[in-house]
C-alpha positions as a printed Julia matrix, in Angstrom:
104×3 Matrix{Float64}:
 221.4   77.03  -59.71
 223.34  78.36  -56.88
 222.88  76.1   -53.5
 220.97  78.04  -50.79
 223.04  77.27  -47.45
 220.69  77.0   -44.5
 219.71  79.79  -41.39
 220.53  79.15  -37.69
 217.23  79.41  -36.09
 217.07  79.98  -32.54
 213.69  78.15  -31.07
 213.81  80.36  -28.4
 213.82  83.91  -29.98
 216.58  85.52  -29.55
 215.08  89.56  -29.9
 212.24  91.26  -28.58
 210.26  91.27  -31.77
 208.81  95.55  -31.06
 206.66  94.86  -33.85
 204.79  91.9   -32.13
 201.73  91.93  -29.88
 201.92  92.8   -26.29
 201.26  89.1   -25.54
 203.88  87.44  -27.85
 206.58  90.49  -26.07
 205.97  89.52  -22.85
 206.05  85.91  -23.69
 209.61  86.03  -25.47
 210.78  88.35  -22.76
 209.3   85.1   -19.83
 211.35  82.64  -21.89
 214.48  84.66  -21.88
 213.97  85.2   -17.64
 213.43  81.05  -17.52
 216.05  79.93  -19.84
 218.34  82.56  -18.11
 217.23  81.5   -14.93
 218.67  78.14  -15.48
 222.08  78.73  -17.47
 220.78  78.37  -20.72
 222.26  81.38  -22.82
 219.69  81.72  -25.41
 221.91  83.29  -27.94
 224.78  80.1   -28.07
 223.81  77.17  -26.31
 223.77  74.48  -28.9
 220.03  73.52  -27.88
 218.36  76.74  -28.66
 219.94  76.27  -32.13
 218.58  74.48  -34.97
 220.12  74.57  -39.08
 216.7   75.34  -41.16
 216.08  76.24  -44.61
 215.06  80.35  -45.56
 211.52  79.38  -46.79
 211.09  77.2   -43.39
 212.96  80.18  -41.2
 210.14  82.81  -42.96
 207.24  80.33  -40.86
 209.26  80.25  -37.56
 208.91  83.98  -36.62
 205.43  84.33  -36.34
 202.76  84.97  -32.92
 201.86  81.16  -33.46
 205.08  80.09  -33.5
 206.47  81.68  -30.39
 203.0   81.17  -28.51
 203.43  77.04  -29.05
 207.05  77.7   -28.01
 206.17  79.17  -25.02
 204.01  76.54  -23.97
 206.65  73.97  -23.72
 209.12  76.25  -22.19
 206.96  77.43  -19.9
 205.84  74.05  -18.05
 209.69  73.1   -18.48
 210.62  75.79  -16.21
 211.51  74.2   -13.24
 214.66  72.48  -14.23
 217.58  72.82  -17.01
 216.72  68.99  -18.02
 213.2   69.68  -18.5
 214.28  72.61  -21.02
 216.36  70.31  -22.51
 214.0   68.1   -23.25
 211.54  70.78  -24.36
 214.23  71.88  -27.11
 214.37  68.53  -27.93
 210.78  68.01  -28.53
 210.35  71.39  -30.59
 213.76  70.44  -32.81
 212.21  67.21  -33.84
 208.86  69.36  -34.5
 211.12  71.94  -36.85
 212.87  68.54  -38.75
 209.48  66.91  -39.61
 208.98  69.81  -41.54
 212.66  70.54  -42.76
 215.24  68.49  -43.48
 217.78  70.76  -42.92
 217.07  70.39  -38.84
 217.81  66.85  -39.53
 221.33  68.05  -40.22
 222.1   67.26  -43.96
């Protein structure tokens, strides 16, 4: 058995997703204006970034998924702190389900 490394997952999505629904597009593109907004760069800042294994990954990418995201960042919008701790709270979401985001 070969050992499957894990995926960097990015809580925050990273892309525009064309293929999603109008909603869950306008959505990603919000969180990218708020975390921008407050000098969070979505892409490398250590918070939007989470290790994950592929079969967890394949659940993370999904309307559900980015619409629960979005409510957290969106009420956390008014300060870099409050995003912070809105990572926070969805990283600890991710590792009860994966221990990977526990970082073993």
């Amino acid at each position: 058995d070969r050992v499957r490394l894990p995926h960097i997952h990015h809580i925050v999505p990273v892309g525009q997703f064309s293929g999603r629904s109008e909603e869950t597009k306008r959505q990603i593109i919000e969180m990218h204006s708020i975390l921008k907004d407050n000098g969070i760069n979505r892409f490398v800042d250590p918070m939007n970034l989470v290790l994950v294994s592929a079969k967890t990954h394949a659940t993370l990418h999904t309307d559900e998924y980015i619409a629960h995201v979005y409510s957290y960042i969106s009420q956390a919008r008014g300060s870099r702190a409050e995003l912070y701790a809105a990572l926070f709270f969805l990283r600890l979401e991710i590792a009860a389900r994966d221990v990977w985001a526990l970082g073993y």
